[in-house]
mmCIF file of C-alpha atoms and ligand atoms in Angstrom:
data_model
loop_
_atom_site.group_PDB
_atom_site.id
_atom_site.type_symbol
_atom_site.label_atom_id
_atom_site.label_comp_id
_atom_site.label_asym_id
_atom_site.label_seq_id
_atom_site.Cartn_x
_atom_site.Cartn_y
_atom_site.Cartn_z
ATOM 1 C CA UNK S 1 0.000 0.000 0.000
ATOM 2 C CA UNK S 2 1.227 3.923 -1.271
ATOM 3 C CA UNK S 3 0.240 5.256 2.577
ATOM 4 C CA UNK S 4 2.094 3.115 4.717
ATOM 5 C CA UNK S 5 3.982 5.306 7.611
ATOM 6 C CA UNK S 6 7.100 3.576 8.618
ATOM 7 C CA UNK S 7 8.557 6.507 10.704
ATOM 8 C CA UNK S 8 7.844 6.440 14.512
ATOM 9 C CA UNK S 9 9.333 10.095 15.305
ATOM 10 C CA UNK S 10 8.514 11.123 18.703
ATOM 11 C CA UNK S 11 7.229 9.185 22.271
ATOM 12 C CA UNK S 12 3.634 8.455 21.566
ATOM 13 C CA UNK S 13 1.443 11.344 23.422
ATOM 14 C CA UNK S 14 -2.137 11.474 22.790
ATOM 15 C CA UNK S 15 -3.577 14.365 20.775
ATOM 16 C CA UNK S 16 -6.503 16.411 21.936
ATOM 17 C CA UNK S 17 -9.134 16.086 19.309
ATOM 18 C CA UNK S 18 -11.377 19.154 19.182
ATOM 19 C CA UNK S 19 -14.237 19.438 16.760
ATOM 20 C CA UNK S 20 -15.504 23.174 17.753
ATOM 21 C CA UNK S 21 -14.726 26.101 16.947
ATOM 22 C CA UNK S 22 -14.767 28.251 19.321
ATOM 23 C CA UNK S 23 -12.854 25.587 22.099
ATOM 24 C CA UNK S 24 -9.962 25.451 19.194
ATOM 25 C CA UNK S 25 -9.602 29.190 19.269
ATOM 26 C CA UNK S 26 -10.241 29.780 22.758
ATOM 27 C CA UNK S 27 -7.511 26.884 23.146
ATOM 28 C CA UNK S 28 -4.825 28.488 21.071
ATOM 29 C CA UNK S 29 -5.491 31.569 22.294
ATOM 30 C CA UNK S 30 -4.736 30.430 25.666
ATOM 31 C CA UNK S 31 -1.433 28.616 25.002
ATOM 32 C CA UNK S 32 -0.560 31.762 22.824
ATOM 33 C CA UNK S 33 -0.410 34.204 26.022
ATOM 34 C CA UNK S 34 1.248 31.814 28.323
ATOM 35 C CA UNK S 35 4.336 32.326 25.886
ATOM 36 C CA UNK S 36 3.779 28.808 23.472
ATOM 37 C CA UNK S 37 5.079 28.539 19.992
ATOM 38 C CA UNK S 38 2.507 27.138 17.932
ATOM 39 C CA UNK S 39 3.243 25.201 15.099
ATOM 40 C CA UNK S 40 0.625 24.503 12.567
ATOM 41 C CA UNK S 41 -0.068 21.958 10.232
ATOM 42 C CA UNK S 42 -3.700 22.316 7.927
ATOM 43 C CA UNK S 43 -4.172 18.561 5.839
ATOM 44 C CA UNK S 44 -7.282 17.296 4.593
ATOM 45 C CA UNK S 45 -6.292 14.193 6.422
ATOM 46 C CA UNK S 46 -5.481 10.245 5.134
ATOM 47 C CA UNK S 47 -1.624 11.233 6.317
ATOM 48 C CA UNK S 48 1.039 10.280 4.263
ATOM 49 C CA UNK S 49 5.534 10.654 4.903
ATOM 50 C CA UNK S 50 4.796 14.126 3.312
ATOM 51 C CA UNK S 51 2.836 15.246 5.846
ATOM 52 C CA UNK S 52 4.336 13.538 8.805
ATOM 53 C CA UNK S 53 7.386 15.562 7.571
ATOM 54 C CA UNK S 54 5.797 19.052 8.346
ATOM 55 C CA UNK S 55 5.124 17.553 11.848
ATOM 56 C CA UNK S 56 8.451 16.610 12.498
ATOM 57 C CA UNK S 57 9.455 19.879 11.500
ATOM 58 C CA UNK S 58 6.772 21.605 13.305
ATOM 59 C CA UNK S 59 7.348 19.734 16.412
ATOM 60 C CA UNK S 60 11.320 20.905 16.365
ATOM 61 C CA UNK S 61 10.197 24.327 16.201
ATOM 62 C CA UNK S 62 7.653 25.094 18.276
ATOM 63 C CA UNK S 63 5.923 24.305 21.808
ATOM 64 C CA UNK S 64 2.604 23.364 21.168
ATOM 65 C CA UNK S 65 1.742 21.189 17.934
ATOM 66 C CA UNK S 66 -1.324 21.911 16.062
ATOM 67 C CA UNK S 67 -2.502 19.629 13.424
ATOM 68 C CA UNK S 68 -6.087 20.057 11.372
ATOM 69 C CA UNK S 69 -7.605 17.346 9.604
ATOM 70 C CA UNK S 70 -10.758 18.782 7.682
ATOM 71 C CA UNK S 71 -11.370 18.075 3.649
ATOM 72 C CA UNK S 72 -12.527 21.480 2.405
ATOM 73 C CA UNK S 73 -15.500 21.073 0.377
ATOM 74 C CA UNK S 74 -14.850 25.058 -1.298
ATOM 75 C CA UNK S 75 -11.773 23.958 -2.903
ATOM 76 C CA UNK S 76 -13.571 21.097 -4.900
ATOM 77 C CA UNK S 77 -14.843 21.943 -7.971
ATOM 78 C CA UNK S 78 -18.490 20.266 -9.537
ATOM 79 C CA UNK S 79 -17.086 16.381 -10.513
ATOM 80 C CA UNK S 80 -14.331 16.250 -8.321
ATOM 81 C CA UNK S 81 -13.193 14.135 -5.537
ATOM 82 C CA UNK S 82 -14.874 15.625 -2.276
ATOM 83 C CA UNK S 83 -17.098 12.382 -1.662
ATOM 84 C CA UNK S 84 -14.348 9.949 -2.634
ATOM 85 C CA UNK S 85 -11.404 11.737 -1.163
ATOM 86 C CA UNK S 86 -9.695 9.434 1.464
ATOM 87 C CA UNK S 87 -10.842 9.661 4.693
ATOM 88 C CA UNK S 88 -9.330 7.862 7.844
ATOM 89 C CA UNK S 89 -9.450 9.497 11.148
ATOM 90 C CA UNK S 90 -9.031 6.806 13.167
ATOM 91 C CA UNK S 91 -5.422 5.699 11.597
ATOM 92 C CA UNK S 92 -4.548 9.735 11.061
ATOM 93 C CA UNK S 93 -4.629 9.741 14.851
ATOM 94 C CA UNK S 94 -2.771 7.464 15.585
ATOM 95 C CA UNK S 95 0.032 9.076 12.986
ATOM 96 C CA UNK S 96 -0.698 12.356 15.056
ATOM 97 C CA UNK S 97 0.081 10.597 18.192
ATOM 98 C CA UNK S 98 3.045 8.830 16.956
ATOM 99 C CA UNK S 99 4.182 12.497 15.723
ATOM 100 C CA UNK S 100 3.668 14.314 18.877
ATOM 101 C CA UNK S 101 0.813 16.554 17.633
ATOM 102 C CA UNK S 102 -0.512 18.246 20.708
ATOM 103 C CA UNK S 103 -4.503 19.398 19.398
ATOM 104 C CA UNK S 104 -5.800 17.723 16.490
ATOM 105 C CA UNK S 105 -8.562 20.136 14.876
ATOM 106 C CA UNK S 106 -10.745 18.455 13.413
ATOM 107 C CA UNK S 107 -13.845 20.554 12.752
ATOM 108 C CA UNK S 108 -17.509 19.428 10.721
ATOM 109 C CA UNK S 109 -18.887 21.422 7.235
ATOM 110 C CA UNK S 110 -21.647 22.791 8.436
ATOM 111 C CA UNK S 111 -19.095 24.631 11.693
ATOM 112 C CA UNK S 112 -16.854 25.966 9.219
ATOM 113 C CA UNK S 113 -19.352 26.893 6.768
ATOM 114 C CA UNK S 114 -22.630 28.041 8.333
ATOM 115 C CA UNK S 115 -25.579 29.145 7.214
ATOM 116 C CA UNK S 116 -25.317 32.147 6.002
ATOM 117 C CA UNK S 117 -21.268 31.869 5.195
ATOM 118 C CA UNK S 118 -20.523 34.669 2.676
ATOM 119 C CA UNK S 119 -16.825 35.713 3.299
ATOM 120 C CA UNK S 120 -14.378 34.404 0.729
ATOM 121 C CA UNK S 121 -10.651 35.318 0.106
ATOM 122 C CA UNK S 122 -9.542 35.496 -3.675
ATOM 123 C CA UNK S 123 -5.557 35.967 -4.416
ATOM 124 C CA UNK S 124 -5.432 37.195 -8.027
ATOM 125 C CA UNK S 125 -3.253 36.674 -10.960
ATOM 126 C CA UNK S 126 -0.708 33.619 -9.789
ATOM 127 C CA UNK S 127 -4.115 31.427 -9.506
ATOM 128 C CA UNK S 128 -5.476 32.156 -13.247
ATOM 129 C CA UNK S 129 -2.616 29.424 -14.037
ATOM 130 C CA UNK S 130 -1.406 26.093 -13.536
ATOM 131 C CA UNK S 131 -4.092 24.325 -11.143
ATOM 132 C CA UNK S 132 -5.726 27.622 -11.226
ATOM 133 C CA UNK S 133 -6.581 27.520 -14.693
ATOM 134 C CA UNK S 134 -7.698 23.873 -14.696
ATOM 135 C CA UNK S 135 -9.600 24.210 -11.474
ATOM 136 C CA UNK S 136 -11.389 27.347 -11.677
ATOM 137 C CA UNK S 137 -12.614 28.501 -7.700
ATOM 138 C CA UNK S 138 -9.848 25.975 -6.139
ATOM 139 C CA UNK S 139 -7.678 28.385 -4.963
ATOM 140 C CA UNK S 140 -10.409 30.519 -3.629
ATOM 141 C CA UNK S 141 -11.432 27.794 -1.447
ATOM 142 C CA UNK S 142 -7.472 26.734 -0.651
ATOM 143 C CA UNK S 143 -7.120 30.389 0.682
ATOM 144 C CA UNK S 144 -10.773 31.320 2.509
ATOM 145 C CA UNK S 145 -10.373 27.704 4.493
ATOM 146 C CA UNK S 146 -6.022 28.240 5.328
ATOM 147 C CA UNK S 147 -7.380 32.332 5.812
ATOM 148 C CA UNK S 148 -10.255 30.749 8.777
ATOM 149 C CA UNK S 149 -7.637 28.087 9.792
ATOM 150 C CA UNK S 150 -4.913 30.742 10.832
ATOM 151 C CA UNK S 151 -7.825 33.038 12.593
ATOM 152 C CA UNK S 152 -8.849 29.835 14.440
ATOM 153 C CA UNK S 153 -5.156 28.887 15.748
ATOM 154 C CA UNK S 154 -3.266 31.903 15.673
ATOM 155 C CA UNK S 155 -0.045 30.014 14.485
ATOM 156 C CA UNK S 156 3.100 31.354 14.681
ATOM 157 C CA UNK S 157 4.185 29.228 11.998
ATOM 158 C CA UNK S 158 2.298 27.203 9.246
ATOM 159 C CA UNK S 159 4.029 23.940 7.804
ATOM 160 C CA UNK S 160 3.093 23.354 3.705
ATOM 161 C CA UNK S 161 4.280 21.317 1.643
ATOM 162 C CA UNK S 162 6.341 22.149 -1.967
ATOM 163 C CA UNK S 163 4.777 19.385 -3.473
ATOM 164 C CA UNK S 164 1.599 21.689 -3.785
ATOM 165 C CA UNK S 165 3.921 24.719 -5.085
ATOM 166 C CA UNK S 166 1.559 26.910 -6.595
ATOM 167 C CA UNK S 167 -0.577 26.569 -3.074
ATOM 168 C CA UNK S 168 2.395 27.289 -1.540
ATOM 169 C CA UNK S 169 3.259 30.384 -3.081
ATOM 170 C CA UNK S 170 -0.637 31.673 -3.203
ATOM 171 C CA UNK S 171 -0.850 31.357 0.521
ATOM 172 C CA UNK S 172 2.539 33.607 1.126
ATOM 173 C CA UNK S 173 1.024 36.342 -1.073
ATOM 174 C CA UNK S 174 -2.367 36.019 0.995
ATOM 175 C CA UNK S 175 -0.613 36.485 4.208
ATOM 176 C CA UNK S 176 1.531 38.804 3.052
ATOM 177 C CA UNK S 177 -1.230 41.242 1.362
ATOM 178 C CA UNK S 178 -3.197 40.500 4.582
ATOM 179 C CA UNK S 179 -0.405 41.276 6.753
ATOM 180 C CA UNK S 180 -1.263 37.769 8.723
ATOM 181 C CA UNK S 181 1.031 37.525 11.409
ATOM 182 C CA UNK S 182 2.137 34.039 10.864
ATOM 183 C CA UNK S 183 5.597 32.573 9.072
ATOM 184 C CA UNK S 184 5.043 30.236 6.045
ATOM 185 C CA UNK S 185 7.391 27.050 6.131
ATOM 186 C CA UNK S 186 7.888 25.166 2.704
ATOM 187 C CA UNK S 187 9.024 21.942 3.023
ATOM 188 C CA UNK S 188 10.276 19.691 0.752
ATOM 189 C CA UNK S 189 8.783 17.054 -1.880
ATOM 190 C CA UNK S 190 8.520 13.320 -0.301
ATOM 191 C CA UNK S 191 8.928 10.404 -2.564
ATOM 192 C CA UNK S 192 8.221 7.234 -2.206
ATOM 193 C CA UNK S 193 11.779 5.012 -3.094
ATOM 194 C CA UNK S 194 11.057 4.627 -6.841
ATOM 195 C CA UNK S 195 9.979 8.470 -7.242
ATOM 196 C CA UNK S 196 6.510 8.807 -6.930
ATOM 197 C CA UNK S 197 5.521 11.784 -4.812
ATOM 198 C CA UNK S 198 3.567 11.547 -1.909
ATOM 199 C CA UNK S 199 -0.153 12.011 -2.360
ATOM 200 C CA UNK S 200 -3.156 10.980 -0.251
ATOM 201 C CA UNK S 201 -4.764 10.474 -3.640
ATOM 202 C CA UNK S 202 -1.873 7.486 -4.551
ATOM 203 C CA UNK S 203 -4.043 4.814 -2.146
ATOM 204 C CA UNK S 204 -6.901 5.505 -5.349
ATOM 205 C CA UNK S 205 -4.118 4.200 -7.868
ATOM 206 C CA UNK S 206 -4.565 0.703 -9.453
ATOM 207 C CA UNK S 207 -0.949 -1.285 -9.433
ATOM 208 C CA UNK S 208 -0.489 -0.785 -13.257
ATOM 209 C CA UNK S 209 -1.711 2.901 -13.005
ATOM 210 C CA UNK S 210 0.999 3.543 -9.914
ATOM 211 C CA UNK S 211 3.475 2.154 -12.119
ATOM 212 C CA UNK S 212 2.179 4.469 -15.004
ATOM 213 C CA UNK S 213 2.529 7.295 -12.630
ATOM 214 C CA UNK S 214 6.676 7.090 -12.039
ATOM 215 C CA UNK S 215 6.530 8.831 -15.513
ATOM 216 C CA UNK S 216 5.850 12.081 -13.679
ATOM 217 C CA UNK S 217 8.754 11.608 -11.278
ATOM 218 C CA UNK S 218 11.388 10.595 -14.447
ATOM 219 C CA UNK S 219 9.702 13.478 -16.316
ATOM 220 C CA UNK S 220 11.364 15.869 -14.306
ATOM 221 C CA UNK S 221 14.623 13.650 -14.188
ATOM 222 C CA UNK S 222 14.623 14.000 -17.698
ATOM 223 C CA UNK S 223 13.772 18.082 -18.062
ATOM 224 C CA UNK S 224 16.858 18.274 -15.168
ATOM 225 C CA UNK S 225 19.185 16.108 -17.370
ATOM 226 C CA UNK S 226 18.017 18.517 -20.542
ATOM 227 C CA UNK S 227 18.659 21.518 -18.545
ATOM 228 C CA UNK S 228 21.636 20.653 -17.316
ATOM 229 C CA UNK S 229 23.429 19.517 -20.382
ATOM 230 C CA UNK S 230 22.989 22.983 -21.712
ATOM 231 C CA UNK S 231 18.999 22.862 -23.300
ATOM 232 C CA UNK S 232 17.687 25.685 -22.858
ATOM 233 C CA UNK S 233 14.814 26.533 -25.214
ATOM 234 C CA UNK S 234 11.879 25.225 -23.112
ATOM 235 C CA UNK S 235 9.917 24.226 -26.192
ATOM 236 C CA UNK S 236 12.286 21.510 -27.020
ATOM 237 C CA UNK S 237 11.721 20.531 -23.301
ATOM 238 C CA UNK S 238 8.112 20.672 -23.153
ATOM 239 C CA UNK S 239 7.831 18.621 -26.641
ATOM 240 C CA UNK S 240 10.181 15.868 -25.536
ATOM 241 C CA UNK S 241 8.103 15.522 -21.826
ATOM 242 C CA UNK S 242 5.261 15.415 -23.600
ATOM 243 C CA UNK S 243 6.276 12.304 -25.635
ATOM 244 C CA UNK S 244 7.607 10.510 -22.990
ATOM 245 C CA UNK S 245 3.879 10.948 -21.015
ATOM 246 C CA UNK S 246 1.703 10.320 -24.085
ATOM 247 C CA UNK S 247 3.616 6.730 -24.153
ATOM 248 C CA UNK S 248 1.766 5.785 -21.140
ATOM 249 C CA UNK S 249 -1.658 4.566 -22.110
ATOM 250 C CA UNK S 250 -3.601 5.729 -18.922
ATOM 251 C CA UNK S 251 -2.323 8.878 -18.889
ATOM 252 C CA UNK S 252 -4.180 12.404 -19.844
ATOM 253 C CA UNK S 253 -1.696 15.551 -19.461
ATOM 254 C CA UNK S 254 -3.737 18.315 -17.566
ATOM 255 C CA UNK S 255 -0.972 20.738 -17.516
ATOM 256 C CA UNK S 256 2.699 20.455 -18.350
ATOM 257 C CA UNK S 257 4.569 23.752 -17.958
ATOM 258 C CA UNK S 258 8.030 25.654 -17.552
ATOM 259 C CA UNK S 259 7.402 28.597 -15.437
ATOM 260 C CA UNK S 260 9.071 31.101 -13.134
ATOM 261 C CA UNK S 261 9.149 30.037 -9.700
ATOM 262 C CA UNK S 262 7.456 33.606 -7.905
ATOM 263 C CA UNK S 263 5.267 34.799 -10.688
ATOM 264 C CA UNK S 264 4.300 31.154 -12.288
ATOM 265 C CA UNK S 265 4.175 32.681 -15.622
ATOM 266 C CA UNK S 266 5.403 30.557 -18.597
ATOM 267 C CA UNK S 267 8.839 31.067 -19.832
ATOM 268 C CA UNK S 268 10.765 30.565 -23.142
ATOM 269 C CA UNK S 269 13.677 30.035 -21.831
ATOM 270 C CA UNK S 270 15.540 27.944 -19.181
ATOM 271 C CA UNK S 271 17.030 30.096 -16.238
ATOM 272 C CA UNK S 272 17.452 29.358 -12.763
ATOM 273 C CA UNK S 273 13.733 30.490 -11.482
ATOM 274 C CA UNK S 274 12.745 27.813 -13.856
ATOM 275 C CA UNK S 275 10.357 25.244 -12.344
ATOM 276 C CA UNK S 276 8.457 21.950 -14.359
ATOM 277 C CA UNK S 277 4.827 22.134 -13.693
ATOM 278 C CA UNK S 278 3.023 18.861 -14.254
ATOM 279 C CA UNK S 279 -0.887 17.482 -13.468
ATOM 280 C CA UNK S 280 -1.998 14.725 -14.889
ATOM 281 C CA UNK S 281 -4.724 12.228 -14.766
ATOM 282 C CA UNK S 282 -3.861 8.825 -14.602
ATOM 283 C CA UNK S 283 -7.245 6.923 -14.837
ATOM 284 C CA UNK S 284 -9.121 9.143 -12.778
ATOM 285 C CA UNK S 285 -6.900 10.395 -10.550
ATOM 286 C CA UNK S 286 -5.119 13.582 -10.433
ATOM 287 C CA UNK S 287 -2.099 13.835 -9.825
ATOM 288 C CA UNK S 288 0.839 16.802 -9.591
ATOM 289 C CA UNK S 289 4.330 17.304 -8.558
ATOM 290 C CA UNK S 290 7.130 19.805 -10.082
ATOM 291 C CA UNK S 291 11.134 20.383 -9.882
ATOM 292 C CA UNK S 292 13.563 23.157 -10.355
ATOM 293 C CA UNK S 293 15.259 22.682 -13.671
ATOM 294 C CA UNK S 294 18.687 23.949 -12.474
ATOM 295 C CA UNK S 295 19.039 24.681 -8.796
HETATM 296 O O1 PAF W 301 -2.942 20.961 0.891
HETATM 297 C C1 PAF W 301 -4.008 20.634 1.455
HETATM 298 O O2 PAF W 301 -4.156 19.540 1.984
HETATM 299 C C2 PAF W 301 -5.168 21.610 1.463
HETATM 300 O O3 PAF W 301 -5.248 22.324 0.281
HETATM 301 C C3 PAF W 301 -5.166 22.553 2.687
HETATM 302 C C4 PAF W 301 -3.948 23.467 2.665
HETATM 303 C C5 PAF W 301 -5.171 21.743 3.966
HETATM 304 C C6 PAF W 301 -6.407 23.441 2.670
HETATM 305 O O4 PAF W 301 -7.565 22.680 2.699
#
């Protein structure tokens, strides 16, 4: 199985689980003024390495360790995978305890999203591309659920993860147009041994469509190994990649795109903002991971 967690990182506490609201504010709040780091974590849950990653970096840096498990129905477009996204909250506690996550959030729909809900925050231009473009509203949702999740637990730090890059870099330029007081930790891309990148969505992969995935993974090799012997006119790239995925016969490209790493915009040539965008479906999942070209 893709989701196995071998890693036991810390002594096994358990978490707090708290469902409302108001408790999980009133409860950060109160660790906040007796002088408590918080380190926070937002996942929609069915934890994978990736995530347990942010933990472990979240639990070095701060006091108290915040995790929230809640699948955000505003970032899921008509046809997508709400209903079917994994869900396991008995085995993602267990991973929380084994991490040392202090409070596990893990609030309903219908608390988040109330009757009456109207407020929505909408970071413009970097989310007309990429995932943006193919997901029209995602990003909306992405930043008016991370936008309630930082009000909620007043973090001092937020743990995401590069493998969702553009999400990444739209939730820096929300809290830095909102002036949110709260730092915004990248981390790193988590493969599995042969390349795949870590994905709650990799449990919903068949074994011959997981082995038609690694193509996204050596995609990237190749563009690298391109790059790096000297290539630098990205349409060669980009027509080369594309070959190499159409020769896999469950595979529909989404996106596949050279673009600067801070504005996202497409490039023409190689330089060393340069960053491989790919989505793709392979039978009906989606999948997405990217790579610097050169640094
Ligand atoms: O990356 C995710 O899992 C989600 O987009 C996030 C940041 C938890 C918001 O729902």
């Amino acid at each position: 199985m893709n989701n196995v967690v071998k890693q036991v990182i810390f002594p096994a506490h358990l978490p707090e689980i708290i469902a409302d609201v108001s408790a999980m504010q009133h409860r950060c709040l109160e660790a906040r003024q007796a002088g408590r780091r918080i380190s926070f974590v937002p996942t929609m849950g069915y934890l994978h390495e990736g995530h347990l990653s942010l933990l472990q970096e979240g639990r070095r840096r701060g006091d108290l360790l915040v995790l929230s498990i809640f699948v955000n129905p505003a970032q899921f477009g008509a046809g997508e995978d709400f209903e079917s996204y994994p869900r396991d909250l008995s085995r993602d506690v267990d991973l929380a305890r084994r991490c040392g996550v202090d409070l596990l959030f893990a609030p309903e729909v219908k608390d988040m999203y109330p009757r009456g809900y109207s407020t929505f925050v909408d970071v413009e231009g970097i989310t007309d591309t990429l995932c943006g473009a193919s997901r029209p509203g995602h990003f909306r949702g992405v930043t008016t659920v991370v936008a309630k999740l930082l009000a909620i637990i007043q973090p001092h730090q937020a743990f995401f993860g590069q493998k969702d890059f553009q999400q990444l870099t739209v939730i820096r330029r929300m809290c830095t147009d909102l002036n949110l007081p709260v730092e915004i930790v990248g981390m790193p891309i988590v493969r599995e041994p042969d390349g795949l990148a870590m994905s709650s969505r990799n449990v919903n992969l068949s074994p011959q469509e997981r082995e038609q995935a690694l193509v996204l993974s050596r995609a990237i090799s190749k563009a690298r190994q391109m790059a790096r012997g000297g290539a630098r006119e990205i349409a060669e790239i980009l027509t080369a990649l594309r070959s190499m995925l159409e020769a896999q016969p469950a595979l529909r490209i989404d996106y596949l795109q050279i673009a600067h790493q801070s504005t996202l915009q497409e490039q023409e040539r190689v330089d060393a903002d340069s960053v491989l965008f790919l989505a793709v479906f392979v039978g009906r999942t989606r999948l997405i991971d990217n790579g610097f070209l050169l640094s």
